[in-house]
PDB file of C-alpha atoms in Angstrom:
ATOM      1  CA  UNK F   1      30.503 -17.414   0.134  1.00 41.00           C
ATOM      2  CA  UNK F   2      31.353 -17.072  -3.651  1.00 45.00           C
ATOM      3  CA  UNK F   3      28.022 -15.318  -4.037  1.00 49.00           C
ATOM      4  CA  UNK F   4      26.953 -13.709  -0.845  1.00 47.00           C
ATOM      5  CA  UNK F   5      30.105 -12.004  -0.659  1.00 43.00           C
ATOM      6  CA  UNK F   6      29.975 -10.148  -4.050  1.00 45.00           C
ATOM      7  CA  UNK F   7      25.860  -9.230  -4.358  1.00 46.00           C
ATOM      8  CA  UNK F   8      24.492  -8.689  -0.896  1.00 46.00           C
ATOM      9  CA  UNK F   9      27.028  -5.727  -1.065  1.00 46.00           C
ATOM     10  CA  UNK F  10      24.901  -3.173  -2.551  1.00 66.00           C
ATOM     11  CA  UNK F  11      21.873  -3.451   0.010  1.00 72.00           C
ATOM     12  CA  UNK F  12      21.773  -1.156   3.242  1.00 72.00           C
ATOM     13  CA  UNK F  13      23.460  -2.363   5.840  1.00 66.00           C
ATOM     14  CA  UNK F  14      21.515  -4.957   8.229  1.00 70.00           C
ATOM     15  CA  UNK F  15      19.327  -5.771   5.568  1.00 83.00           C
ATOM     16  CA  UNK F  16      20.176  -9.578   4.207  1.00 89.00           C
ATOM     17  CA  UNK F  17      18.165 -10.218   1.141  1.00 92.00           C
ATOM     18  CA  UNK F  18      18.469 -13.477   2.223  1.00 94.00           C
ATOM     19  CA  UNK F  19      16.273 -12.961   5.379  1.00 94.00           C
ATOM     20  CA  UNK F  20      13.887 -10.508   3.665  1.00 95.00           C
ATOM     21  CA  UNK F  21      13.536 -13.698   0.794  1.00 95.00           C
ATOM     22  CA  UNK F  22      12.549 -15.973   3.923  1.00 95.00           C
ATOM     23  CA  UNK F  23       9.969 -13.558   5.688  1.00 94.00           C
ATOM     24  CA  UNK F  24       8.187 -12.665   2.531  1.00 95.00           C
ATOM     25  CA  UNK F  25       6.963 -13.988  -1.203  1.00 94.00           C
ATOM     26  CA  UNK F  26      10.116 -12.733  -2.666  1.00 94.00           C
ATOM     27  CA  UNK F  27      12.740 -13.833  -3.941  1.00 92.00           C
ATOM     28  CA  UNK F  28      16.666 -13.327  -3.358  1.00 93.00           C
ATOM     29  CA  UNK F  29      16.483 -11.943  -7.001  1.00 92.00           C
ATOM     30  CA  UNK F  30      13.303 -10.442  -6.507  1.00 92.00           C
ATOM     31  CA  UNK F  31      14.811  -8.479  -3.695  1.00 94.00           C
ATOM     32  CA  UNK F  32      17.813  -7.710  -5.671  1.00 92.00           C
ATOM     33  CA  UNK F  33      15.380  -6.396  -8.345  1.00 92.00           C
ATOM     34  CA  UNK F  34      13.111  -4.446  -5.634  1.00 94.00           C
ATOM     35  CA  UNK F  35      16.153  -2.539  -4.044  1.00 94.00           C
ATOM     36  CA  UNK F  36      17.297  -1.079  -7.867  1.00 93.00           C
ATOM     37  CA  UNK F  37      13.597   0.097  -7.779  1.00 94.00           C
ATOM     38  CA  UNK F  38      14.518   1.041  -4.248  1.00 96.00           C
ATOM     39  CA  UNK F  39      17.368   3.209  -5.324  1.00 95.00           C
ATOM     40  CA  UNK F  40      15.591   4.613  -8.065  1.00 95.00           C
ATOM     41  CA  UNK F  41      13.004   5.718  -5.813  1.00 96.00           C
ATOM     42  CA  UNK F  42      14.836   7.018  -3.054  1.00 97.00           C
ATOM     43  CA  UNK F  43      17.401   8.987  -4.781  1.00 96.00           C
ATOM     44  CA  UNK F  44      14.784  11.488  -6.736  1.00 96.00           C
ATOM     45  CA  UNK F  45      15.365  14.219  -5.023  1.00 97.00           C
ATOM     46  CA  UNK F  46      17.700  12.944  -1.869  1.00 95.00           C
ATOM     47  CA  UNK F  47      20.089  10.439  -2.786  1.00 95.00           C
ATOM     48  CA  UNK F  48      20.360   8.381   0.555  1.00 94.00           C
ATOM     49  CA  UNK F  49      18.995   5.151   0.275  1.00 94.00           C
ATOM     50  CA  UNK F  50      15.655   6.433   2.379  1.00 97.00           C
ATOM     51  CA  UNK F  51      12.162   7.068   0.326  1.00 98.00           C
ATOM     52  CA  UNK F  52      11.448  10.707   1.986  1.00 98.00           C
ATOM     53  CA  UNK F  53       7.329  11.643   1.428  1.00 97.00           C
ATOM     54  CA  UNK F  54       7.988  14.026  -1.636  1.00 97.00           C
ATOM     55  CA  UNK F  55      10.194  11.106  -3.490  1.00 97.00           C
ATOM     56  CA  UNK F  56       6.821   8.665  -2.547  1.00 97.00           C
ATOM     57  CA  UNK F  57       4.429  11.375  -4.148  1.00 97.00           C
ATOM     58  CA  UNK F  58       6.979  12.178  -7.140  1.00 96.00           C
ATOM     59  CA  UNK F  59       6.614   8.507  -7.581  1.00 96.00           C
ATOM     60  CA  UNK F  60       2.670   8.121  -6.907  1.00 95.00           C
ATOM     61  CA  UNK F  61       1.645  11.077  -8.837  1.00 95.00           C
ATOM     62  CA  UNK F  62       4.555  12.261 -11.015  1.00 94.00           C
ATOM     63  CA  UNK F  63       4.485  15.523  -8.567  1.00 95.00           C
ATOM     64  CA  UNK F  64       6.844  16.268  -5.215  1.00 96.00           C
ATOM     65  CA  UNK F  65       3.948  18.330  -3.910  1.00 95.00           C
ATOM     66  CA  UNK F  66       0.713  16.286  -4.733  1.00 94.00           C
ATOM     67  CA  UNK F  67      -0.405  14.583  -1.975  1.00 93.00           C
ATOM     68  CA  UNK F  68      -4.001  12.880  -0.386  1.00 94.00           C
ATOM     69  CA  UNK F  69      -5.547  11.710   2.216  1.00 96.00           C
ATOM     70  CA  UNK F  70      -4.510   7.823   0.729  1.00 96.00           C
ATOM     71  CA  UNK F  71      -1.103   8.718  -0.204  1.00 96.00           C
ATOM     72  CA  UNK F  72      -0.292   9.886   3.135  1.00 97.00           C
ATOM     73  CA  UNK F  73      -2.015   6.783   5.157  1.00 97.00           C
ATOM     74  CA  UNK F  74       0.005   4.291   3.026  1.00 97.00           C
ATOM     75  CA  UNK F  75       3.160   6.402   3.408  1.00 98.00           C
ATOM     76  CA  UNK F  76       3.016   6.288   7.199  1.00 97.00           C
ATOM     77  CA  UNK F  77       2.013   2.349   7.187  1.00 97.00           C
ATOM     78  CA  UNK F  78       5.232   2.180   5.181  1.00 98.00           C
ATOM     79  CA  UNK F  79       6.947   4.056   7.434  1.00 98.00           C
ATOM     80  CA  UNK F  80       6.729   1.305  10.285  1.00 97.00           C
ATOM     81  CA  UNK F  81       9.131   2.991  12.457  1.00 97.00           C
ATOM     82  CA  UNK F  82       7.570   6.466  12.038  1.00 96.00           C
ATOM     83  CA  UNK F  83      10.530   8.088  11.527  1.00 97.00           C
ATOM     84  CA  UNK F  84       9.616  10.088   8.540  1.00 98.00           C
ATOM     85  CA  UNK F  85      11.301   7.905   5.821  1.00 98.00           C
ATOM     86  CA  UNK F  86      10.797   4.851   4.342  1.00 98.00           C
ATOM     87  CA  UNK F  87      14.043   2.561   4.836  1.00 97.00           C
ATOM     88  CA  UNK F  88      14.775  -0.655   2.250  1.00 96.00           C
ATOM     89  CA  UNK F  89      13.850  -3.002   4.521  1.00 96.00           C
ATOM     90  CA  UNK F  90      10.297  -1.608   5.303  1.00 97.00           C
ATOM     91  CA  UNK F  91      10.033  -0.816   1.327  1.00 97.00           C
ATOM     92  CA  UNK F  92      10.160  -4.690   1.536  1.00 97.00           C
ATOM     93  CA  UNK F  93       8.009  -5.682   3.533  1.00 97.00           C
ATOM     94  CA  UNK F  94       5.173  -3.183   3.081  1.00 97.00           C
ATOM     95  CA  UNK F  95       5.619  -4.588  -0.689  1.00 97.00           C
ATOM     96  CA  UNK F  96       5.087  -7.949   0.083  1.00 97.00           C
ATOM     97  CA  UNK F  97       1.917  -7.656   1.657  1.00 97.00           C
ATOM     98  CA  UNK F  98       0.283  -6.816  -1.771  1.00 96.00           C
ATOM     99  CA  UNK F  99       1.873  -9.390  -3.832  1.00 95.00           C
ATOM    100  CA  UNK F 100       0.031 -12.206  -5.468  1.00 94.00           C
ATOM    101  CA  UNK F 101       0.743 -14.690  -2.997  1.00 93.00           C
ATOM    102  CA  UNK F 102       0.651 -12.885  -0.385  1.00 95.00           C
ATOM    103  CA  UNK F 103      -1.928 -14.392   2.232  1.00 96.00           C
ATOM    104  CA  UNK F 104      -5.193 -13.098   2.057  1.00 97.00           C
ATOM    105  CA  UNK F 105      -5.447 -12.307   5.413  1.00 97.00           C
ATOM    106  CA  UNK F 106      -2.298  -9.913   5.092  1.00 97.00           C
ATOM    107  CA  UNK F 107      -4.108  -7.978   2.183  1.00 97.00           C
ATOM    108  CA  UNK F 108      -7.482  -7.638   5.046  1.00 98.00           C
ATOM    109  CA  UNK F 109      -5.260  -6.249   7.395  1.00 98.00           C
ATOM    110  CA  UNK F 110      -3.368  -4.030   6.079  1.00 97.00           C
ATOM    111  CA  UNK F 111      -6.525  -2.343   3.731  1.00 97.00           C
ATOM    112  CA  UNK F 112      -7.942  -1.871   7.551  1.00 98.00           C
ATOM    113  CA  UNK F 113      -5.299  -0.606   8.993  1.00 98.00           C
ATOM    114  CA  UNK F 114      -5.252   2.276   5.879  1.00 97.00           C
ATOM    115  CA  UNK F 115      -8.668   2.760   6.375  1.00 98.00           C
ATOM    116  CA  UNK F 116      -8.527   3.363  10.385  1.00 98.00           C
ATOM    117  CA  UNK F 117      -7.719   6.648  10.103  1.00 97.00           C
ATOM    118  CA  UNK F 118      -6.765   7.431  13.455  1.00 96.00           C
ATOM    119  CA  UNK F 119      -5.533   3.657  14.500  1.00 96.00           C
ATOM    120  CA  UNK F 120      -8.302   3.228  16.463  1.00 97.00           C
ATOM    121  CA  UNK F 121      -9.080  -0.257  16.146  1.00 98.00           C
ATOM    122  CA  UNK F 122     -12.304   0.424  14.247  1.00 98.00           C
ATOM    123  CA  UNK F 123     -13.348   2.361  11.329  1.00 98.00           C
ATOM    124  CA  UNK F 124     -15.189   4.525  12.368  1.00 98.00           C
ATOM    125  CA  UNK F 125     -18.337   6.022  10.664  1.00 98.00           C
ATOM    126  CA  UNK F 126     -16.637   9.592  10.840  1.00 97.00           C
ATOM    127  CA  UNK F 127     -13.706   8.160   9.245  1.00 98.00           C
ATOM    128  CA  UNK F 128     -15.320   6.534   6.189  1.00 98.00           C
ATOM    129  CA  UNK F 129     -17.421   9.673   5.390  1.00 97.00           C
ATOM    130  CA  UNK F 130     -14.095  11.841   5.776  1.00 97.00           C
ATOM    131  CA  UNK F 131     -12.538   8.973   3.447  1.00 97.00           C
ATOM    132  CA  UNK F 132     -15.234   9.309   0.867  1.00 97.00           C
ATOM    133  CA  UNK F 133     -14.685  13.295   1.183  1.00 96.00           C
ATOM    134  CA  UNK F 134     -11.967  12.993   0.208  1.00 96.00           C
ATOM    135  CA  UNK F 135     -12.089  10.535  -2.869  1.00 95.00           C
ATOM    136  CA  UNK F 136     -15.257  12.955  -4.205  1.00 94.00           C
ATOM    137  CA  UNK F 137     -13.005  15.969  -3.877  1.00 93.00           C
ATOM    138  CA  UNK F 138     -10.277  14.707  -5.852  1.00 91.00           C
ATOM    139  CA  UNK F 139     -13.097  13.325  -8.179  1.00 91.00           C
ATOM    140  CA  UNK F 140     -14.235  16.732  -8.041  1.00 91.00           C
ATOM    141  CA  UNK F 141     -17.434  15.764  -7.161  1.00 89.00           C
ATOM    142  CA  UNK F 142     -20.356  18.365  -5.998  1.00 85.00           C
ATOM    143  CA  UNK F 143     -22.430  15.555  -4.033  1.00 91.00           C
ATOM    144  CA  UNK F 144     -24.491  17.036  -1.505  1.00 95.00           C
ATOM    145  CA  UNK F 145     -23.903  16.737   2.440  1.00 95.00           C
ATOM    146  CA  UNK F 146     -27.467  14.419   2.345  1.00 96.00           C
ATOM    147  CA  UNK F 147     -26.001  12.472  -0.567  1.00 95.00           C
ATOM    148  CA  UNK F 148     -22.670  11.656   0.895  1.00 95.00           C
ATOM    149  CA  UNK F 149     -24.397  10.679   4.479  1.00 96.00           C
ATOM    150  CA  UNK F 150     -26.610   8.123   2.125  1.00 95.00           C
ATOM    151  CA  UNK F 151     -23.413   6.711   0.841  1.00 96.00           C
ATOM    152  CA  UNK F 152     -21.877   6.263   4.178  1.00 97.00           C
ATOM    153  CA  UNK F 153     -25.215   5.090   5.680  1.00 97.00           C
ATOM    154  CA  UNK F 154     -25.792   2.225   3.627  1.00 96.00           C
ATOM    155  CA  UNK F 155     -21.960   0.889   3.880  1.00 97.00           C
ATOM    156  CA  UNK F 156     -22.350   1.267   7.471  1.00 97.00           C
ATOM    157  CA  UNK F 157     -25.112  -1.236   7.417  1.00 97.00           C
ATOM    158  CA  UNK F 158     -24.101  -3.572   5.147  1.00 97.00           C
ATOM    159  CA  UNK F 159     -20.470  -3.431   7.112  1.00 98.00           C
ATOM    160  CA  UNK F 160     -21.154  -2.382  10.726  1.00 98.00           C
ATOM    161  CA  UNK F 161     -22.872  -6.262  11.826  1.00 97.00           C
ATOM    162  CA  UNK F 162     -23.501  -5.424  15.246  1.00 97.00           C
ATOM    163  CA  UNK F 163     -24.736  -1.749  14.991  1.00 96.00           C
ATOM    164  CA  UNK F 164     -22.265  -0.007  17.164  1.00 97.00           C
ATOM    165  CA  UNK F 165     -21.410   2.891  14.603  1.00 96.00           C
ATOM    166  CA  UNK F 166     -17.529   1.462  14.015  1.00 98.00           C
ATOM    167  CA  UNK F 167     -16.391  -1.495  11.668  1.00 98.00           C
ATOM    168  CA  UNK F 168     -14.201  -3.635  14.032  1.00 98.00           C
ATOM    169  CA  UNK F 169     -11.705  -6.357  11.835  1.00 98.00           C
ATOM    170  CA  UNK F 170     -13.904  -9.174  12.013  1.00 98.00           C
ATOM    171  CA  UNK F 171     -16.508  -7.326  10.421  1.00 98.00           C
ATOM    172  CA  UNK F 172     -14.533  -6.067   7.995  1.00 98.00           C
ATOM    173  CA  UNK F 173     -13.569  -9.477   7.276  1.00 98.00           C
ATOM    174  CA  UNK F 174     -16.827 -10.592   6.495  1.00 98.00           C
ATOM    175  CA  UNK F 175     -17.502  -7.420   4.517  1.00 98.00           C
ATOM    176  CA  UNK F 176     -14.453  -7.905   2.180  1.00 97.00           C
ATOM    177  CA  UNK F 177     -15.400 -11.871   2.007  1.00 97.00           C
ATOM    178  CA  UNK F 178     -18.483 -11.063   0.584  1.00 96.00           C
ATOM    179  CA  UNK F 179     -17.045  -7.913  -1.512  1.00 95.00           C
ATOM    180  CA  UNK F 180     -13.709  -9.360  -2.777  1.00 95.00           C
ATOM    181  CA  UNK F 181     -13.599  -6.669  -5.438  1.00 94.00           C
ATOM    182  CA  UNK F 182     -12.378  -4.450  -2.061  1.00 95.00           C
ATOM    183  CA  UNK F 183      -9.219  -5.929  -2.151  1.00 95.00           C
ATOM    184  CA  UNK F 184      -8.253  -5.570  -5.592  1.00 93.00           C
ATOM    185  CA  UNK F 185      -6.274  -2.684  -4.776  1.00 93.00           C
ATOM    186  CA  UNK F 186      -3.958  -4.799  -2.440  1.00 96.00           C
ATOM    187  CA  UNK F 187      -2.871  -7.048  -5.209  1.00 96.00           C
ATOM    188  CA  UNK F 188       0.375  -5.626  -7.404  1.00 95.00           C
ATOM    189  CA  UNK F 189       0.340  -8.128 -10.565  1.00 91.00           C
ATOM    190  CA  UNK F 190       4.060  -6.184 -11.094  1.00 89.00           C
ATOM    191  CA  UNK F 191       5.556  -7.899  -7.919  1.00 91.00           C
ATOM    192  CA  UNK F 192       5.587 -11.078  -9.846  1.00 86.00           C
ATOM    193  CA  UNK F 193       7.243  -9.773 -12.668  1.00 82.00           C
ATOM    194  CA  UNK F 194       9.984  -8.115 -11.003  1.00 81.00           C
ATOM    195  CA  UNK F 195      12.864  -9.553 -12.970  1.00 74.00           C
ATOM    196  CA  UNK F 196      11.405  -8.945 -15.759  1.00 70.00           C
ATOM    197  CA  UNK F 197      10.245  -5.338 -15.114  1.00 61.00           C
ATOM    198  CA  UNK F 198      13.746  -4.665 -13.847  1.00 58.00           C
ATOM    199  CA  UNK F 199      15.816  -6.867 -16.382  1.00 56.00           C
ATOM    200  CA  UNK F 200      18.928  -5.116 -16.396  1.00 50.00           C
ATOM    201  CA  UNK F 201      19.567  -6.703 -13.014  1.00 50.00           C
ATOM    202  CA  UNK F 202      19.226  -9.703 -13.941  1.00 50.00           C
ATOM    203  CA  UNK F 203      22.099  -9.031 -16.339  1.00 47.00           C
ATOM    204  CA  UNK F 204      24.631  -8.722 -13.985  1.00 49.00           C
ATOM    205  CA  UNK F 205      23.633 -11.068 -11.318  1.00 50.00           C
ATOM    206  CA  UNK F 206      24.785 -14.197  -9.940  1.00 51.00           C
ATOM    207  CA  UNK F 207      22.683 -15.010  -7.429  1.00 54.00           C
ATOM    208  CA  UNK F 208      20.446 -18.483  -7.605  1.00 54.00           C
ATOM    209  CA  UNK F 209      16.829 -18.599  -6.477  1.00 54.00           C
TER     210      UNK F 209
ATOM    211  CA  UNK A   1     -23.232   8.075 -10.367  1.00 49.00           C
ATOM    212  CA  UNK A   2     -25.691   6.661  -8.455  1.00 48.00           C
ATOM    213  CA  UNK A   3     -24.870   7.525  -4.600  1.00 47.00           C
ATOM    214  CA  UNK A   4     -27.739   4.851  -2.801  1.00 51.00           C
ATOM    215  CA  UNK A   5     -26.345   1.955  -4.262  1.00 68.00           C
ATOM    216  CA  UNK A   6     -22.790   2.913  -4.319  1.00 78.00           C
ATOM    217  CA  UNK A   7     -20.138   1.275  -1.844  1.00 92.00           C
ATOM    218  CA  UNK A   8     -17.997   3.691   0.357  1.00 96.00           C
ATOM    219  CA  UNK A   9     -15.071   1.261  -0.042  1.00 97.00           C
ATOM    220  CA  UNK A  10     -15.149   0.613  -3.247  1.00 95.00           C
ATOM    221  CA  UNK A  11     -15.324   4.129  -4.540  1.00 94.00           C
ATOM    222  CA  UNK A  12     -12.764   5.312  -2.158  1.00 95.00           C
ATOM    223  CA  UNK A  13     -10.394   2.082  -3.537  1.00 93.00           C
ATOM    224  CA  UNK A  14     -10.126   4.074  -6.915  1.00 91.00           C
ATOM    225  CA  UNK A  15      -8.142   6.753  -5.363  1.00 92.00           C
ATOM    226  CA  UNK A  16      -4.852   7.546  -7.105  1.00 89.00           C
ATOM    227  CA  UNK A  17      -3.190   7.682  -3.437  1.00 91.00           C
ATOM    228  CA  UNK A  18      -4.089   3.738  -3.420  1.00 92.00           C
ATOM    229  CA  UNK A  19      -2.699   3.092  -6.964  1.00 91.00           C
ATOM    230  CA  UNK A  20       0.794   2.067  -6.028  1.00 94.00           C
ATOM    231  CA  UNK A  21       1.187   0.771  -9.384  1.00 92.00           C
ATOM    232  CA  UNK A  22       2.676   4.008 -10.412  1.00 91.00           C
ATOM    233  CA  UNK A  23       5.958   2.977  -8.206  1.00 92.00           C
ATOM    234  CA  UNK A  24       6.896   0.724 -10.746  1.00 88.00           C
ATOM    235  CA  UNK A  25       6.441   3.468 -13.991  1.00 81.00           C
ATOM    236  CA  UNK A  26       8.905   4.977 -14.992  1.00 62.00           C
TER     237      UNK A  26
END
């Protein structure tokens, strides 16, 4: 264990980069790199290896405070054992669902599961028009009531298939097929580039791929 | 902007709450 011994050290405890490597596109260096982030990130304002909310907005928007509708849904997906934090291991794993190789049908997922607001099982037609509230608003956009109805209308047409007033996965599967650009968002060119975004890691370790 | 044509998605993707890019500036 001449390398095991010495590097898996520094992660939390239960948390073998090792096993995190296997279950996602990373790897073993990759997670080395992602928990420095990981400290970085969680010791803003708390230094105790958990991301609390205002270290995720400090990091988001540069602001402990600043928060959105967005910010909040992707902190609590992040937060799988809604315990208020975000441990390593989740950091991880959330992570991986938006890198490059991730599967495609991770990325579909997960962008519904942000966009069911209330976990539902659908998104629902009050949820998208509270969703595109809230983009205008931090857009600060004056649309009319009328014109953001005719926004949500006509996505609810081209997405809602059957008619029933809710977008249920396999309609949102379709929809994304045929609108790729939707999914841009759940791609992080970065994750690739780890190492070489977080070189002075790979200064100091040993570990092979 | 032009609201009739515009997708609900797509507009709400740009949101700076979706951007996790940011997580890996400095």
């Amino acid at each position: 264990g001449c390398f095991r011994s010495t590097k898996t050290s520094k992660l939390p405890r239960g948390e073998d980069p090792i096993v995190l490597a296997s279950e996602t596109p990373f790897t073993v260096n990759e997670i080395e790199a992602l928990h420095d982030l990981f400290k970085k990130l969680s010791s803003t304002i708390v230094d105790d290896d958990l991301i609390h909310k205002e270290e995720f907005q400090l990091a988001l928007f540069s602001n402990s405070s600043k928060q959105n509708l967005f910010s909040n849904r992707v902190f609590d997906l992040f937060d799988a054992k809604h315990n208020g934090v975000i441990e390593f291991g989740e950091f991880v794993r959330s992570l991986s669902v938006f890198h490059p190789y991730a599967s495609e049908q991770d990325k579909i997922t997960f962008a519904f599961r942000l966009y069911d607001l209330r976990q539902t099982g659908y998104i629902e037609r009050v949820e998208l028009k509270e969703m595109v509230v809230a983009i205008l608003s931090e857009l600060d956009s004056t649309l009319t009531d009328e014109a953001v109805d005719s926004i949500v209308d006509k996505t609810m047409i081209e997405a809602d298939l059957n008619g029933d007033g809710r977008i249920d996965p396999e309609e949102w599967k379709d929809f994304v097929t045929k609108n790729p650009s939707l999914l841009k968002n759940m791609t992080l060119p970065y994750l690739k580039e780890l190492t070489l975004a977080f070189p002075s890691f790979v200064l100091h370790t040993e570990v092979p791929d | 902007m032009a609201p009739v044509t515009m997708n609900a998605f797509e507009l709400i993707s740009t949101s700076q709450g979706l951007n996790l890019s940011s997580l890996f500036e400095k």
